[in-house]
Coordinates of C-alpha atoms in Angstrom, one line a residue:
X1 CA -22.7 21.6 -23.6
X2 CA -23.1 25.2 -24.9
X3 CA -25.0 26.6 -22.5
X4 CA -27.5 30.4 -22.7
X5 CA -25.6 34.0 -21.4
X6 CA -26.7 33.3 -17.5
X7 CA -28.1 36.6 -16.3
X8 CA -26.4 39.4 -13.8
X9 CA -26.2 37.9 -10.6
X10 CA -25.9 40.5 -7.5
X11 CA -23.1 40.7 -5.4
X12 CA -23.4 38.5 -2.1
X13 CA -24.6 40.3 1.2
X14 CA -21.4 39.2 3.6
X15 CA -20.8 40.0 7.2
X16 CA -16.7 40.7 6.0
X17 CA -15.1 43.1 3.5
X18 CA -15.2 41.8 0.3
X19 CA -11.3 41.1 0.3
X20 CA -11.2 39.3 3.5
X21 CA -14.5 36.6 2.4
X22 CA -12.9 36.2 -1.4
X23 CA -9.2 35.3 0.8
X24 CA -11.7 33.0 2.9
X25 CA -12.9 31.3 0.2
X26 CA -9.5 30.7 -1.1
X27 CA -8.8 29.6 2.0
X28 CA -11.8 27.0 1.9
X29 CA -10.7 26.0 -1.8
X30 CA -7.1 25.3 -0.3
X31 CA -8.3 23.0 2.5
X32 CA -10.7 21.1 0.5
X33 CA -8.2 20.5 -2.4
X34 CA -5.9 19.4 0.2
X35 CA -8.4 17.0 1.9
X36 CA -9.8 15.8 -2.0
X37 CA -6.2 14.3 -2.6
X38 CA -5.8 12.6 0.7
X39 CA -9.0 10.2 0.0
X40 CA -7.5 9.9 -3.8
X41 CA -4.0 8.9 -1.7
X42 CA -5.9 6.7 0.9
X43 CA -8.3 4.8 -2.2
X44 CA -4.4 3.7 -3.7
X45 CA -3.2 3.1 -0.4
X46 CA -5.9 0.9 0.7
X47 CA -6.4 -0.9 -2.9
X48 CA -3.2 -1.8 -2.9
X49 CA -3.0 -3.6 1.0
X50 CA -6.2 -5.3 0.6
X51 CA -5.5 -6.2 -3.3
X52 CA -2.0 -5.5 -4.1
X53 CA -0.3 -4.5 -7.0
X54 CA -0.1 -0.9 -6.0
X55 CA 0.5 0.5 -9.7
X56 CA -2.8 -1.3 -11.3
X57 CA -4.3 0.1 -8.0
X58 CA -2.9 3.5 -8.3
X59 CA -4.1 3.6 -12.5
X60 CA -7.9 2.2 -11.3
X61 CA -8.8 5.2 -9.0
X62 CA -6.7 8.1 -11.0
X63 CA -8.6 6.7 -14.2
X64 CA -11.7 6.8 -12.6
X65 CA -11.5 9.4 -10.6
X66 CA -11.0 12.2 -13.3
X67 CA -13.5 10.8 -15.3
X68 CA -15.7 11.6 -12.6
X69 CA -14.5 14.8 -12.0
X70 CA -15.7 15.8 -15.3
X71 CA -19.0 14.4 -15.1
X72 CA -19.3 16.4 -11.4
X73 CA -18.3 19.4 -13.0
X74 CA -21.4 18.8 -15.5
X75 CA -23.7 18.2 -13.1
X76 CA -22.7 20.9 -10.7
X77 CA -24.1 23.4 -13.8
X78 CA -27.9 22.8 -12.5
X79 CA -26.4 23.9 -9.3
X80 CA -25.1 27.0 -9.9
X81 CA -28.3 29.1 -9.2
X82 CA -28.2 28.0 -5.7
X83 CA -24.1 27.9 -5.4
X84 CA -24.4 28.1 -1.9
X85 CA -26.5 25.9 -0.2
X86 CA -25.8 23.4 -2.9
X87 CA -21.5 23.6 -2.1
X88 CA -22.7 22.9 1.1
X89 CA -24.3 19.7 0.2
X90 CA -21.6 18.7 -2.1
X91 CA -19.2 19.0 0.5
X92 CA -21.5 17.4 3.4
X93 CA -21.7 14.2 1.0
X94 CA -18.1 14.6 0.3
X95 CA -16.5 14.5 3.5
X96 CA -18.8 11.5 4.4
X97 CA -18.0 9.4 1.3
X98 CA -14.4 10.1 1.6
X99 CA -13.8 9.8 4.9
X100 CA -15.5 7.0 5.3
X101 CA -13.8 5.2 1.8
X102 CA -11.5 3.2 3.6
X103 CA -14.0 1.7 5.6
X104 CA -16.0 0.9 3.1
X105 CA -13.0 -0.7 1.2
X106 CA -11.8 -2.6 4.1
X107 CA -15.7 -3.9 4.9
X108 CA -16.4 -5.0 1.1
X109 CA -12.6 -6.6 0.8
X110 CA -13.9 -8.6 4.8
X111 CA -17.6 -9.5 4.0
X112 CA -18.1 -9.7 0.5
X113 CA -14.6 -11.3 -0.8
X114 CA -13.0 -8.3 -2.4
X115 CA -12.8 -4.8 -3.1
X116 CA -12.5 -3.9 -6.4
X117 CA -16.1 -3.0 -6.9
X118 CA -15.8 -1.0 -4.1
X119 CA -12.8 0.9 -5.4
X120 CA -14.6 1.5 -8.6
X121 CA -17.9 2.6 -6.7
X122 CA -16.2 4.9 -4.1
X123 CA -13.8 6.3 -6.5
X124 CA -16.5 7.7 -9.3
X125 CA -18.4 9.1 -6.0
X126 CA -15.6 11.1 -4.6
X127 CA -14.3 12.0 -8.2
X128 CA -17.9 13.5 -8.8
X129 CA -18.2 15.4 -5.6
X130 CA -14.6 17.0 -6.2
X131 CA -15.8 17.8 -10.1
X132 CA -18.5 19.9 -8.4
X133 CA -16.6 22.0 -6.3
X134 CA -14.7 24.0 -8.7
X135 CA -18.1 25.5 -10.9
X136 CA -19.7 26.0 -7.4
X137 CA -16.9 27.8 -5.8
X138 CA -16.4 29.8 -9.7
X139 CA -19.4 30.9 -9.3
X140 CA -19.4 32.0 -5.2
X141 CA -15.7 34.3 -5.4
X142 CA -17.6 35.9 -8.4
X143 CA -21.1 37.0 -6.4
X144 CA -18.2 38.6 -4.3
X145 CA -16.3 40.6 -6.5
X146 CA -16.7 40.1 -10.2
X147 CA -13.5 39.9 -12.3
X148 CA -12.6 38.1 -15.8
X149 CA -13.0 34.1 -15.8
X150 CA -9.0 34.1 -16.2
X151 CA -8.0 35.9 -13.6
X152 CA -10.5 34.5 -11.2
X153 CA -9.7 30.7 -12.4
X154 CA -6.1 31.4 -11.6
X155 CA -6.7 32.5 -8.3
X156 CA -8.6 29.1 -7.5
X157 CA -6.5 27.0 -9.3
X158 CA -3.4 28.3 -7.7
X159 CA -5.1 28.2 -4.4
X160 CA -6.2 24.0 -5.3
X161 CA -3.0 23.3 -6.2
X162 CA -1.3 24.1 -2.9
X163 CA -4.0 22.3 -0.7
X164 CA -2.9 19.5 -3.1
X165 CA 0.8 20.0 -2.2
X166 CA -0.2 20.0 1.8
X167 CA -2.5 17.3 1.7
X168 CA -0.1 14.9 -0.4
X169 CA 2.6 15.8 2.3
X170 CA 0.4 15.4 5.0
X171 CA -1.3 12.1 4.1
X172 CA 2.4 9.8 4.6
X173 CA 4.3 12.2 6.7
X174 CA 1.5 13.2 9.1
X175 CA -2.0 11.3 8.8
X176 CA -0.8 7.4 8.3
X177 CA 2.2 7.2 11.6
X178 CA -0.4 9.4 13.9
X179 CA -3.9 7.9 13.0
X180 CA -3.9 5.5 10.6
X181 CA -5.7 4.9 7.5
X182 CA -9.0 4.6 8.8
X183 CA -8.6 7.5 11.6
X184 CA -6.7 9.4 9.1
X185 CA -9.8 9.3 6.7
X186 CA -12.2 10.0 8.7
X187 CA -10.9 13.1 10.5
X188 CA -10.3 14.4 6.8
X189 CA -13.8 14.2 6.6
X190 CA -14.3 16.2 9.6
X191 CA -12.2 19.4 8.6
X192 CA -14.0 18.7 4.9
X193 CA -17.6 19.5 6.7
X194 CA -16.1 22.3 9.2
X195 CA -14.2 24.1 6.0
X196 CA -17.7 24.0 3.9
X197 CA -19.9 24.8 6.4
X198 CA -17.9 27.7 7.5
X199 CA -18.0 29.0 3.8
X200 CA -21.3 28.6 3.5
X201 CA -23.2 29.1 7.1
X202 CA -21.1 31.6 8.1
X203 CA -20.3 33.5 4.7
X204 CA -22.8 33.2 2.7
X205 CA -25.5 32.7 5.1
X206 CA -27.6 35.8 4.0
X207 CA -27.9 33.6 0.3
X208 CA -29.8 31.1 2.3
X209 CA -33.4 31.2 3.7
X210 CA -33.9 30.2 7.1
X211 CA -35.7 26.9 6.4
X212 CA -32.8 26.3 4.1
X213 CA -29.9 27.1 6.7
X214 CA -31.6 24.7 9.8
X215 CA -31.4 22.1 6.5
X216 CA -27.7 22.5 5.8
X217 CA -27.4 22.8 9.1
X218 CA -28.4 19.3 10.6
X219 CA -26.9 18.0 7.3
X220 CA -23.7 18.7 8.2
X221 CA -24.2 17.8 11.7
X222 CA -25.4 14.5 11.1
X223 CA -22.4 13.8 8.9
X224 CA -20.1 15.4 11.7
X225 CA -21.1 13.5 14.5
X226 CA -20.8 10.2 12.4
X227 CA -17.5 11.0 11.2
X228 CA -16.7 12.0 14.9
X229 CA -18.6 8.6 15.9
X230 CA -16.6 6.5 13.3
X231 CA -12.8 7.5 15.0
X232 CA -14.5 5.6 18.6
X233 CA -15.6 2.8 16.6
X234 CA -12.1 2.2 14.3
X235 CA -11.0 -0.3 17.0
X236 CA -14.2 -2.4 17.4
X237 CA -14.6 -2.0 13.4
X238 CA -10.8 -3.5 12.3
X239 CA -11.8 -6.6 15.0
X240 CA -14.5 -7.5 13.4
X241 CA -12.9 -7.2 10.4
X242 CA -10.4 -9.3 10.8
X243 CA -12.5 -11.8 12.7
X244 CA -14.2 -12.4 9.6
X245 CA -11.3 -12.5 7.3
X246 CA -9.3 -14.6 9.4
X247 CA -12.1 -16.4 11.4
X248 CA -12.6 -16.3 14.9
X249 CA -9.4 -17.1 15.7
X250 CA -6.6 -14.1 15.3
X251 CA -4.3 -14.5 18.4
X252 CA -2.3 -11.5 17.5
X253 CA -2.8 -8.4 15.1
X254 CA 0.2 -5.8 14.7
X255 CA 0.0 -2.8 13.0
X256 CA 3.5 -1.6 12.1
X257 CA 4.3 1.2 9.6
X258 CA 4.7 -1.0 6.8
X259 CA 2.1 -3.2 6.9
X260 CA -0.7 -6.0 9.1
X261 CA 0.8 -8.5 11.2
X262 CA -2.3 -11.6 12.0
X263 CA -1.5 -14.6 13.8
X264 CA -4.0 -16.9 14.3
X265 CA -4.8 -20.7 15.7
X266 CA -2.7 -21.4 18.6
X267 CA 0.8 -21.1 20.0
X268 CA 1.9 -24.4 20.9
X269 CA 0.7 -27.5 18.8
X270 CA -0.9 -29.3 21.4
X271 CA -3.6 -26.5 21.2
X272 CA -4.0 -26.7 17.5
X273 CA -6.3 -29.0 17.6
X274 CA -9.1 -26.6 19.4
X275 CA -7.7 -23.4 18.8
X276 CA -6.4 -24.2 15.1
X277 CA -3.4 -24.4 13.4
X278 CA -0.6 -21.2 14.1
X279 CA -0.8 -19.3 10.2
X280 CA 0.7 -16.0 10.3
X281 CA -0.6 -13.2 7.5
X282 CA 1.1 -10.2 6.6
X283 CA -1.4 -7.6 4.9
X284 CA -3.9 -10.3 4.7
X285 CA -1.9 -12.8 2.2
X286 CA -0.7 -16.3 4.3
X287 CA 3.1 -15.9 4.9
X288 CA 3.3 -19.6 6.8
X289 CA 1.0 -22.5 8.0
X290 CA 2.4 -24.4 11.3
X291 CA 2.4 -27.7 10.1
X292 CA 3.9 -27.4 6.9
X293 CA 6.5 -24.5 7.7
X294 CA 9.5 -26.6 9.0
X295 CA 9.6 -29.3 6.0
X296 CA 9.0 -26.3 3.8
X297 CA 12.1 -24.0 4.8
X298 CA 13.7 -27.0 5.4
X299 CA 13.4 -28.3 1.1
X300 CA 14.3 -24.6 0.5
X301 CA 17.0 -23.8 2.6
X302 CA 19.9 -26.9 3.0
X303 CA 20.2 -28.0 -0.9
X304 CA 21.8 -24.2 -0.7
X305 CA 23.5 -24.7 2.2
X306 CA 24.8 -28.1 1.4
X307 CA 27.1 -27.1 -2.4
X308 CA 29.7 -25.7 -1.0
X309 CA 31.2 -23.1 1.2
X310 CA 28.7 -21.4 4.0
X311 CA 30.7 -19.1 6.6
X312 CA 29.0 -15.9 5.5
X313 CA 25.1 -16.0 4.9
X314 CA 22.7 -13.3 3.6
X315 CA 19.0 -14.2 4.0
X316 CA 16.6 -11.2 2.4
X317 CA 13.0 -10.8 4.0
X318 CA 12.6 -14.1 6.6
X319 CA 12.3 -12.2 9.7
X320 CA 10.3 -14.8 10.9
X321 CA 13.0 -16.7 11.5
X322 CA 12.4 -20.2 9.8
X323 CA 15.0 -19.7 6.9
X324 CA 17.0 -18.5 9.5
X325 CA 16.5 -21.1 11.7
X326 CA 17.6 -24.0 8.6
X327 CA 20.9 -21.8 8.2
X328 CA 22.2 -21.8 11.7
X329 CA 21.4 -25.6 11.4
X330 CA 24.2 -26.5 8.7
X331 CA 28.3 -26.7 10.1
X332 CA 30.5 -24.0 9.4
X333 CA 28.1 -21.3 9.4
X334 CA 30.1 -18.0 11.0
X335 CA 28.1 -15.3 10.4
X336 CA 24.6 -14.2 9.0
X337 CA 22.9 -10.8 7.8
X338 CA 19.2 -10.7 7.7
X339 CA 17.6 -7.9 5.8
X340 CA 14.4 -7.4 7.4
X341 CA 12.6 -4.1 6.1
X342 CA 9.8 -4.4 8.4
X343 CA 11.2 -4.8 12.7
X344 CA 8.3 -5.1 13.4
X345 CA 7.9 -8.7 12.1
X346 CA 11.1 -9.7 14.3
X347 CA 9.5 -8.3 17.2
X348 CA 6.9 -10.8 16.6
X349 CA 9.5 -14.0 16.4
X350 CA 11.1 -13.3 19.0
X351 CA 8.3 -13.0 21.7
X352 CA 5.5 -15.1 20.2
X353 CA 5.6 -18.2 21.9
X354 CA 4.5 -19.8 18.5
X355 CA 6.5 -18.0 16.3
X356 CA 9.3 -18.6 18.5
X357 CA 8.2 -22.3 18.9
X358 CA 8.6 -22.5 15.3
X359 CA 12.1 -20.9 14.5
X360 CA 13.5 -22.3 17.8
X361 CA 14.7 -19.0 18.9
X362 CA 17.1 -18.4 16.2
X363 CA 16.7 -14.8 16.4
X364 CA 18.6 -14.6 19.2
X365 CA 22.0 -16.6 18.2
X366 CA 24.8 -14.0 18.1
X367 CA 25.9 -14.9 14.8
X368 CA 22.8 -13.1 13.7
X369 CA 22.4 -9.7 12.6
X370 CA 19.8 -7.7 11.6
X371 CA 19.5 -4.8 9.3
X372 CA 16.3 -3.1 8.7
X373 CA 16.4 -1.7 5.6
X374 CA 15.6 -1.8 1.6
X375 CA 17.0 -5.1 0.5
X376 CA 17.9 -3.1 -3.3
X377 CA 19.7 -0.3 -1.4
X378 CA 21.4 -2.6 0.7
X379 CA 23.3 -4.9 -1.9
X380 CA 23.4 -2.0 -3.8
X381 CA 25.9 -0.1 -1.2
X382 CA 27.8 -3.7 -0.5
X383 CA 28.4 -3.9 -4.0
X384 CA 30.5 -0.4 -4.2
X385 CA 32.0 -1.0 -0.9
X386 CA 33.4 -4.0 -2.2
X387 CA 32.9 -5.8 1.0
X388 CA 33.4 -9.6 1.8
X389 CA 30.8 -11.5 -0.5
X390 CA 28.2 -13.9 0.7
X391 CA 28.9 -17.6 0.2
X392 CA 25.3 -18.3 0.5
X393 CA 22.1 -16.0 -0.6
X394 CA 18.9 -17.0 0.3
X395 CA 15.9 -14.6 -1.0
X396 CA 13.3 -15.6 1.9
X397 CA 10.4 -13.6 -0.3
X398 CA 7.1 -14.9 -1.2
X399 CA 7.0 -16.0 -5.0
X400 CA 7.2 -12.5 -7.9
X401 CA 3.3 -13.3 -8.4
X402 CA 2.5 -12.6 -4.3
X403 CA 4.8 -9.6 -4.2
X404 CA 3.8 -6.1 -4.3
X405 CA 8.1 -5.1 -4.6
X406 CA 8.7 -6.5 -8.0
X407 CA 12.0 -5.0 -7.8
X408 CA 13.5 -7.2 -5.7
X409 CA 13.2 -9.7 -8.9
X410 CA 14.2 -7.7 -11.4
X411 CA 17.7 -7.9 -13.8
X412 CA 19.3 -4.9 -11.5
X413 CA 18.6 -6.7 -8.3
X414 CA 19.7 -10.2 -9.0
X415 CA 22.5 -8.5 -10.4
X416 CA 23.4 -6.6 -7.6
X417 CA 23.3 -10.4 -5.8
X418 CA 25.6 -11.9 -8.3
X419 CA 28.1 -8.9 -7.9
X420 CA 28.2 -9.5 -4.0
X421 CA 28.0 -13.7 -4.2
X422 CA 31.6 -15.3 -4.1
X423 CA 32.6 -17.6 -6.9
X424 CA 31.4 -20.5 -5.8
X425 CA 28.0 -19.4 -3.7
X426 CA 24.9 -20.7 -4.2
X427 CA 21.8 -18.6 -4.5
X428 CA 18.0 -20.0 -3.5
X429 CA 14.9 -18.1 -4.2
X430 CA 11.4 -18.4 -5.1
X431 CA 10.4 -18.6 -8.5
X432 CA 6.5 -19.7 -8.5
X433 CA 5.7 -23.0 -9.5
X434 CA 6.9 -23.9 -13.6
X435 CA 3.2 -25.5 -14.2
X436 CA 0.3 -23.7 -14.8
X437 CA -0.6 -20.8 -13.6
X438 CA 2.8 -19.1 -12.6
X439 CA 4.7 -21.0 -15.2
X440 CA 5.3 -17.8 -16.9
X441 CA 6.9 -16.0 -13.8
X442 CA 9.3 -19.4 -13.2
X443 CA 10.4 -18.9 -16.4
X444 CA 10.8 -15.0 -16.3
X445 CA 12.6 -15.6 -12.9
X446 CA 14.7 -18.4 -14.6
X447 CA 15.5 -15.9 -17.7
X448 CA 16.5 -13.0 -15.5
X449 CA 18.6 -14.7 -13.4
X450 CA 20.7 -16.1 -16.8
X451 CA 20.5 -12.3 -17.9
X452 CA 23.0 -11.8 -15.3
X453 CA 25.3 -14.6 -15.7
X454 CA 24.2 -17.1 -13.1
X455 CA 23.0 -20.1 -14.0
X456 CA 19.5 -21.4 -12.0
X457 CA 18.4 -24.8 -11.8
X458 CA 15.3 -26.1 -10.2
X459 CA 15.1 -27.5 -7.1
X460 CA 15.0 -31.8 -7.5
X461 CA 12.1 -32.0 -4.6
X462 CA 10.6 -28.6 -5.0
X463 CA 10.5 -27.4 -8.6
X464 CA 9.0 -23.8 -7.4
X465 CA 12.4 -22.9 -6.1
X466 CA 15.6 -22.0 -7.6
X467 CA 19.5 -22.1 -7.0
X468 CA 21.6 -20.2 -8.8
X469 CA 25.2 -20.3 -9.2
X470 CA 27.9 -18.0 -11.2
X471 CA 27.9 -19.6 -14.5
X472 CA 32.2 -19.4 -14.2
X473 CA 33.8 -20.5 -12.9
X474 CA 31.7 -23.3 -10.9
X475 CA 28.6 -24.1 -13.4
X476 CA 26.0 -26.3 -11.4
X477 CA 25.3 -29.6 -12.7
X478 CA 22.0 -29.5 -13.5
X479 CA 19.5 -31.6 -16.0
X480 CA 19.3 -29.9 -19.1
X481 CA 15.4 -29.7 -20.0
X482 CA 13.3 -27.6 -22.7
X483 CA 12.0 -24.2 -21.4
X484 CA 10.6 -21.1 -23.2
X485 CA 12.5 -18.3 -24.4
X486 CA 11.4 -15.0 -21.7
X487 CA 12.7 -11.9 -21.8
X488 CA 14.6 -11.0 -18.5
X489 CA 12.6 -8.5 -16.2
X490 CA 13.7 -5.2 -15.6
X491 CA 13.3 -2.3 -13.1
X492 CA 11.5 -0.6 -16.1
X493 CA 9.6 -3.6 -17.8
X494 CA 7.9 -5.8 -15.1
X495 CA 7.5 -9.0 -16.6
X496 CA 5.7 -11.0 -13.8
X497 CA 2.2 -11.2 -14.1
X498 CA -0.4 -11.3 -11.0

């Protein structure tokens, strides 16, 4: 890697002061920094929806992505006698490979079955193109005005750290509520191109011959009218999609801030038959099937509401209404709190006519109410306000091996749930099934709820769920079988596996 003295290189012929085109190309170094991070941000984003497990996700494409980086910036050293037209390319290639990553990601995960292949693929090409731009631009702010390789490193870092700043700020706050991730990604691309063909057309165009220029030229035109093209076609695109994830039957498809709402088959079961049965999705993982929905909420739900005491119920997640539904079912029941994160998925069970089929407009029983918010943050601030306690608690969340929040199954949480259950509540919640496969996270559920003091016992008829009471002063009766030894799961040791 040592390489020989490179010769003298002549200062650039620009059309600007020298000051003003090395601030431009600062300027250039801050906007594609800041567009570099948003496709890193979108590749983690996207990973995790399509495949979940956001921190594996997040590890993959940082990983792999600086690793990359470094092999660009070894690559971009054949490059540097032609810095200009060849930044050009790099950035041409750049903007059309990122922008066009989630695409990509969301096409592989649709018609070949999965995406991590994809994630691998399209986060070693962006991490090489990024690698290139730092030699490139080195070697283009010192044809304009030579200085020492410190100062002029600090100048470009300092200016690639702050597009960093901007574009991390800009990808949650600004790019995913206004456009989307696959909008959002490709009009990235399209200030990518305009920022390095300004630099280079415009700035450095006197380095390029003319044949060269027209080249550049229609490169990065041809990648800014598809990047352009791609934003008309998003729509089209994500129904296709869809269509063949799902099958030609989605009904419905909701995009709220949180996540993908699919229905599918059709709303009332006389039309299941030839439109197939209702199965609603959220971010592509089945959430309920028709038929089976009822009997299942229904095994889950009344052995909690049936031990005891049941005035005051608090169901977490179920904004679908069918635990909800199987609540309002049992006498005595006074009041309920749902803790919905997402409204959007209530706004769907209350004016789907399958949805609403299923959880016989429950929703709208004034003993209901909703709170949209962070389940953890929620029993967390009912626990210090030492409020009225729950006689019932039932955790409406898929299994710890579906979930992406593994939080909400961790030592701190269920603890939080003892602290605001009354002494002789019940607790239900899903644990995985205790055979093979999940057996492990049954058991780490089963271990973290004892961490706590509450004592779980498997359900008689469905041996996947679990009901919890205090261990004192009312101790369940409940068959006293062999299980392994697990250590509880914490907020900073996940136990589950995936």
């Amino acid at each position: 890697m040592i390489d020989r003295p490179q010769p003298y290189v002549e200062s650039a012929r620009l059309p600007v002061p020298a000051g003003f085109g090395r601030g431009f190309v600062l300027a250039s170094v801050f906007v594609c920094a800041a567009c570099g991070l948003v496709y890193e941000l979108e590749l983690v984003a996207v990973a995790s929806c399509l495949v979940g497990d956001s921190v594996t996700q997040a590890s993959v494409v940082l990983s792999v992505m600086v690793f990359a980086m470094g092999v660009g910036s070894l690559l971009a050293k054949r490059l540097r006698c032609h810095a200009a037209a060849g930044f050009g390319y790099v950035e041409a290639l750049l903007a059309l490979v990122g922008g066009g990553s989630a695409i990509a990601l969301y096409a592989s995960f649709a018609w070949l079955g999965g995406a991590r292949v994809a994630l691998v693929v399209t986060s070693f090409a962006v991490g090489v193109l990024i690698g290139a731009e730092m030699p490139l631009l080195m070697t283009l702010i010192q044809r304009i005005r030579r200085q020492d390789a410190g100062g002029a490193l600090a100048d470009l870092f300092a200016a690639d750290y702050v597009g960093a700043l901007v574009g991390g700020l800009t990808f949650p706050f600004l790019l995913l509520p206004l456009a989307g991730e696959l909008t959002g990604g490709l009009l990235t691309g399209v200030v990518n191109v305009l920022a390095g063909g300004l630099v280079v057309q415009w700035l450095f165009r006197h380095d390029l011959a003319a044949r060269e220029r027209r080249r550049l030229l229609a490169a990065n035109g041809c990648v800014l009218v598809l990047l352009l093209a791609g934003t008309a076609f998003v729509g089209p695109f994500e129904q296709a999609a869809r269509e063949a994830v799902y099958g030609g039957e989605v009904r419905v498809a909701v995009d709220t801030p949180r996540q993908e709402l699919v229905l599918t088959g059709g709303a009332a079961r006389s039309e299941w038959a030839a439109a197939g049965e209702l199965r609603f999705y959220r971010d592509g993982r089945l959430a309920l099937r028709g038929r089976h929905a009822r009997d299942g909420h229904r095994a889950f739900v009344r052995p909690a509401m049936a031990g005891g005491p049941n005035a005051r119920v608090l169901i977490i997640g179920g904004g679908d209404g069918l635990a909800l539904r199987e609540v309002l079912r049992s006498r005595g029941v006074r009041e309920v709190t749902v803790v919905e994160p997402d409204p959007g998925v209530v706004r769907l069970a209350r004016h789907d006519p399958g949805l609403r089929a299923l959880n016989g407009g429950a929703l709208d029983d004034p003993r209901v109410r909703f709170v949209h918010a962070d389940a953890f943050g929620r029993l967390r601030d009912r626990a210090r306000a030492d409020a009225a306690r729950f006689d019932v608690i039932v955790s409406a969340l898929p299994p710890p091996s579906a979930s992406g929040d593994l939080k909400l199954y961790s030592q701190e949480f269920y603890g939080l749930a003892a602290r605001v259950l009354a002494d002789e509540g019940r607790f239900a919640l899903r644990a995985g099934a205790p055979g093979a496969g999940y057996g492990h996270n049954f058991w780490t559920a089963h271990a973290t709820l004892r961490a706590v003091g509450l004592e779980p016992c498997p359900y008689a008829g469905d041996r996947d769920h679990l009901l919890a009471r205090h261990a004192h002063p009312a101790p369940p009766t409940c068959p006293a079988r062999k299980h392994p030894r697990l250590p509880p799961s914490t907020l900073m040791h996940p136990r589950y596996t995936h």
